Short mmCIF file of C-alpha atoms in Angstrom, two decimals:
data_model
loop_
_atom_site.label_atom_id
_atom_site.label_comp_id
_atom_site.label_asym_id
_atom_site.label_seq_id
_atom_site.Cartn_x
_atom_site.Cartn_y
_atom_site.Cartn_z
CA MET E 1 93.97 31.17 45.74
CA LEU E 2 90.78 32.54 44.25
CA LEU E 3 90.90 36.24 43.49
CA LEU E 4 87.83 38.30 42.65
CA ALA E 5 88.88 41.49 40.85
CA LEU E 6 86.72 44.58 40.29
CA ASP E 7 87.32 47.91 38.58
CA THR E 8 85.03 50.90 37.98
CA ALA E 9 87.67 53.64 37.55
CA THR E 10 86.98 54.03 33.81
CA PRO E 11 83.77 53.80 31.75
CA ALA E 12 84.22 50.02 31.84
CA VAL E 13 82.42 48.08 34.57
CA THR E 14 84.53 44.97 34.91
CA ALA E 15 84.93 41.87 37.09
CA ALA E 16 87.10 38.76 36.85
CA LEU E 17 87.93 35.59 38.74
CA HIS E 18 91.54 34.34 38.88
CA ASP E 19 92.88 31.16 40.50
CA GLY E 20 96.45 32.40 40.83
CA THR E 21 97.48 30.81 37.54
CA ARG E 22 94.89 31.94 35.02
CA VAL E 23 91.70 33.91 34.54
CA LEU E 24 88.70 31.62 35.05
CA ALA E 25 86.08 34.11 33.88
CA ALA E 26 85.81 37.80 33.09
CA ALA E 27 83.09 40.32 32.30
CA ARG E 28 83.24 43.89 31.04
CA GLU E 29 80.60 46.36 29.92
CA VAL E 30 81.34 49.95 28.94
CA ASP E 31 78.75 52.32 30.39
CA ALA E 32 80.05 55.33 32.30
CA ARG E 33 76.66 56.07 33.90
CA ARG E 34 75.68 52.64 35.27
CA HIS E 35 78.58 51.42 37.40
CA GLY E 36 76.34 50.84 40.40
CA GLU E 37 73.74 48.90 38.40
CA LEU E 38 76.15 46.71 36.44
CA LEU E 39 78.91 45.70 38.87
CA LEU E 40 77.19 43.08 41.05
CA PRO E 41 75.51 41.38 38.06
CA ALA E 42 78.99 41.19 36.51
CA VAL E 43 80.27 39.50 39.67
CA ASP E 44 77.39 37.01 39.50
CA ARG E 45 78.20 36.24 35.86
CA VAL E 46 81.88 35.51 36.40
CA LEU E 47 81.13 33.27 39.38
CA ALA E 48 78.50 31.37 37.38
CA GLU E 49 80.75 31.04 34.33
CA ALA E 50 83.60 29.69 36.47
CA GLY E 51 81.30 27.38 38.41
CA ARG E 52 82.44 28.83 41.72
CA GLU E 53 80.68 30.27 44.76
CA LEU E 54 81.31 33.66 46.34
CA VAL E 55 82.27 31.98 49.63
CA GLU E 56 85.23 30.34 47.84
CA VAL E 57 86.89 33.70 47.16
CA THR E 58 90.09 34.08 49.20
CA ALA E 59 90.88 37.72 48.40
CA LEU E 60 89.54 40.70 46.51
CA VAL E 61 91.47 43.02 44.21
CA VAL E 62 90.05 46.41 43.31
CA GLY E 63 91.23 49.12 40.96
CA THR E 64 92.11 52.24 42.94
CA GLY E 65 92.04 54.56 39.96
CA PRO E 66 92.70 57.30 39.34
CA GLY E 67 89.19 57.87 38.12
CA PRO E 68 86.14 60.10 38.44
CA TYR E 69 84.77 60.17 41.98
CA THR E 70 81.32 58.66 41.45
CA GLY E 71 82.39 55.70 39.34
CA LEU E 72 85.53 54.89 41.27
CA ARG E 73 83.85 54.69 44.65
CA VAL E 74 81.38 52.05 43.39
CA GLY E 75 84.11 49.46 42.93
CA LEU E 76 85.93 50.36 46.12
CA ALA E 77 82.80 50.32 48.26
CA THR E 78 81.66 47.03 46.74
CA ALA E 79 85.06 45.42 47.32
CA ALA E 80 85.13 46.66 50.91
CA ALA E 81 81.64 45.31 51.59
CA LEU E 82 82.37 41.90 50.04
CA GLY E 83 85.70 41.67 51.83
CA ALA E 84 84.05 42.39 55.18
CA ALA E 85 81.24 39.91 54.53
CA LEU E 86 83.67 37.15 53.50
CA ALA E 87 86.36 38.08 56.06
CA VAL E 88 89.04 38.08 53.34
CA PRO E 89 91.71 40.67 52.48
CA VAL E 90 91.04 43.44 49.98
CA HIS E 91 94.01 44.59 47.89
CA GLY E 92 94.33 47.70 45.75
CA VAL E 93 96.01 48.01 42.35
CA CYS E 94 96.40 51.25 40.40
CA THR E 95 94.12 51.01 37.38
CA LEU E 96 96.78 52.58 35.14
CA ASP E 97 99.23 49.86 36.23
CA ALA E 98 96.75 47.20 35.07
CA LEU E 99 96.39 48.93 31.69
CA ALA E 100 100.18 49.08 31.31
CA TRP E 101 100.50 45.40 32.23
CA GLU E 102 97.78 44.42 29.76
CA ALA E 103 99.41 46.43 26.96
CA ALA E 104 102.78 44.78 27.59
CA GLU E 105 101.31 41.28 27.95
CA SER E 106 99.47 41.65 24.66
CA GLY E 107 102.83 42.01 22.91
CA LEU E 108 102.17 45.38 21.27
CA ALA E 109 105.12 46.35 19.11
CA GLY E 110 106.95 49.47 20.24
CA LEU E 111 106.16 49.09 23.95
CA ALA E 112 109.45 47.50 24.95
CA GLY E 113 110.73 50.88 26.16
CA PRO E 114 109.12 53.82 27.96
CA PHE E 115 105.44 54.48 27.26
CA LEU E 116 102.44 56.27 28.72
CA VAL E 117 98.99 55.20 29.87
CA ALA E 118 96.26 57.85 29.77
CA THR E 119 92.57 57.62 30.63
CA ASP E 120 89.82 60.22 30.28
CA ALA E 121 89.53 62.41 33.38
CA ARG E 122 86.80 64.61 31.87
CA ARG E 123 87.03 68.43 32.21
CA LYS E 124 89.40 68.23 29.19
CA GLU E 125 91.99 66.48 31.37
CA VAL E 126 93.60 63.04 31.47
CA TYR E 127 94.82 60.73 34.19
CA TRP E 128 98.23 59.49 33.16
CA ALA E 129 101.35 57.63 34.24
CA ARG E 130 104.72 56.87 32.64
CA TYR E 131 106.18 53.36 32.51
CA ALA E 132 109.64 51.97 31.82
CA ASP E 133 107.93 48.69 30.92
CA GLY E 134 104.65 46.92 31.64
CA ARG E 135 105.51 46.45 35.31
CA THR E 136 107.53 49.52 36.28
CA ARG E 137 105.85 52.88 36.80
CA THR E 138 108.31 55.78 36.68
CA GLY E 139 105.99 58.78 36.85
CA GLY E 140 102.50 59.55 38.09
CA PRO E 141 99.73 58.85 38.47
CA ALA E 142 98.76 62.44 37.84
CA VAL E 143 95.94 64.48 36.34
CA ASP E 144 96.69 67.22 33.80
CA ARG E 145 95.44 68.95 30.70
CA PRO E 146 96.98 67.11 27.76
CA ALA E 147 99.02 70.16 26.74
CA GLY E 148 100.46 70.33 30.26
CA LEU E 149 102.21 66.97 30.31
CA PRO E 150 105.93 67.15 31.17
CA ALA E 151 108.44 67.33 28.35
CA GLU E 152 109.81 63.84 29.02
CA ALA E 153 106.38 62.39 28.25
CA ALA E 154 105.98 64.09 24.86
CA GLY E 155 106.10 61.79 21.87
CA LEU E 156 106.20 58.52 23.80
CA PRO E 157 103.96 55.64 22.70
CA ALA E 158 100.70 55.81 24.64
CA VAL E 159 97.73 53.55 25.31
CA GLY E 160 94.33 54.21 26.80
CA ALA E 161 91.22 56.14 25.81
CA GLY E 162 92.67 59.40 27.10
CA ALA E 163 95.54 59.25 24.63
CA LEU E 164 93.19 58.71 21.70
CA LEU E 165 90.99 61.63 22.75
CA TYR E 166 93.87 64.09 22.38
CA PRO E 167 96.06 62.97 19.46
CA GLU E 168 97.76 66.37 19.25
CA ALA E 169 99.17 65.85 22.76
CA PHE E 170 99.76 62.12 22.29
CA PRO E 171 101.24 61.67 18.81
CA GLY E 172 102.32 58.17 19.81
CA ALA E 173 98.80 57.06 20.76
CA ARG E 174 98.12 53.43 19.88
CA GLU E 175 94.70 52.46 18.57
CA ASP E 176 95.54 48.78 19.00
CA GLY E 177 96.13 49.04 22.74
CA PRO E 178 93.66 48.62 25.63
CA LEU E 179 91.27 51.55 26.06
CA HIS E 180 89.61 50.94 29.41
CA ALA E 181 90.23 48.95 32.56
CA SER E 182 90.08 45.16 32.51
CA ALA E 183 89.56 43.22 35.74
CA ALA E 184 91.24 40.26 34.05
CA ALA E 185 94.43 42.33 33.73
CA LEU E 186 93.99 43.67 37.25
CA ALA E 187 93.74 40.12 38.60
CA GLY E 188 96.65 38.89 36.50
CA LEU E 189 98.94 41.66 37.74
CA ALA E 190 97.83 41.18 41.36
CA ALA E 191 98.36 37.40 41.16
CA GLU E 192 101.84 37.97 39.72
CA ARG E 193 102.75 40.37 42.51
CA LEU E 194 101.38 38.10 45.22
CA ALA E 195 103.28 35.10 43.83
CA ALA E 196 106.48 37.16 43.94
CA GLY E 197 105.84 38.11 47.56
CA ALA E 198 105.38 41.77 46.70
CA ALA E 199 103.11 43.91 48.83
CA LEU E 200 99.99 45.20 47.13
CA GLU E 201 98.57 48.63 47.74
CA ALA E 202 95.82 49.46 50.20
CA PRO E 203 92.34 49.78 48.64
CA VAL E 204 92.43 53.57 48.89
CA PRO E 205 91.04 55.67 46.02
CA LEU E 206 93.32 57.81 43.88
CA TYR E 207 90.93 60.68 43.22
CA LEU E 208 93.72 63.23 42.49
CA ARG E 209 91.20 66.08 42.45
CA ARG E 210 87.94 67.15 44.05
CA PRO E 211 84.67 65.55 42.83
CA ASP E 212 82.78 67.07 39.90
CA ALA E 213 79.64 67.58 42.00
CA ARG E 214 79.31 70.93 43.76
CA VAL E 215 76.83 72.41 46.23
CA PRO E 216 74.71 74.87 44.19
CA ALA E 217 75.68 78.52 44.59
CA GLY E 218 73.30 80.39 46.88
CA TYR E 219 72.16 77.19 48.55
CA LYS E 220 70.32 77.86 51.81
CA ALA E 221 70.01 75.23 54.52
CA VAL E 222 66.45 74.73 55.76
CA THR E 223 66.14 74.83 59.54
CA ARG E 224 63.19 74.44 61.79
CA GLY E 225 61.89 77.62 63.35
#
């Protein structure tokens, strides 16, 4: 097994290579405006660092979000194109699941019970999900204003950049937890699920809301006379 993992659902542009047992190489750069420019160079770097060739990849894993429309589609489109070119399967993993798995695997104190993962959704909103542990999602993913989270989520420990942005809504926010997506975590979780015979998700984006871009008001189509 040689998994190539990609995620562009958060400001982090990240790629990793996993052999089914361990991460061979990983790259991550935080730049919310350059997903398209940075992703393929990141793929090249992890392949070079691991001493492997792209044709050796047996499957791709891509973060399905939730995330802002423009950034999220970069990773999904790239994974789809590489999968088609290599004739290998493309699996999806919820980005919030990978963050939860990474937080649990890092051994953060206080995350043995229920906790939240929250990322920045812009528009003064967060993408969030609730977890019983690092592998079991019990609520979400959803997008809400921080003040609109359900009562059962209030006060729980929380990881992710979205939780730190709104400390009044996330009093249990952890500064020592992961902030953005990591393809290494994505690959580790996917490898674990595949080894257990569990089905992975389809590589379908979790947009959860309409894109930020809008056709300008008063726009007039130009037609030939």
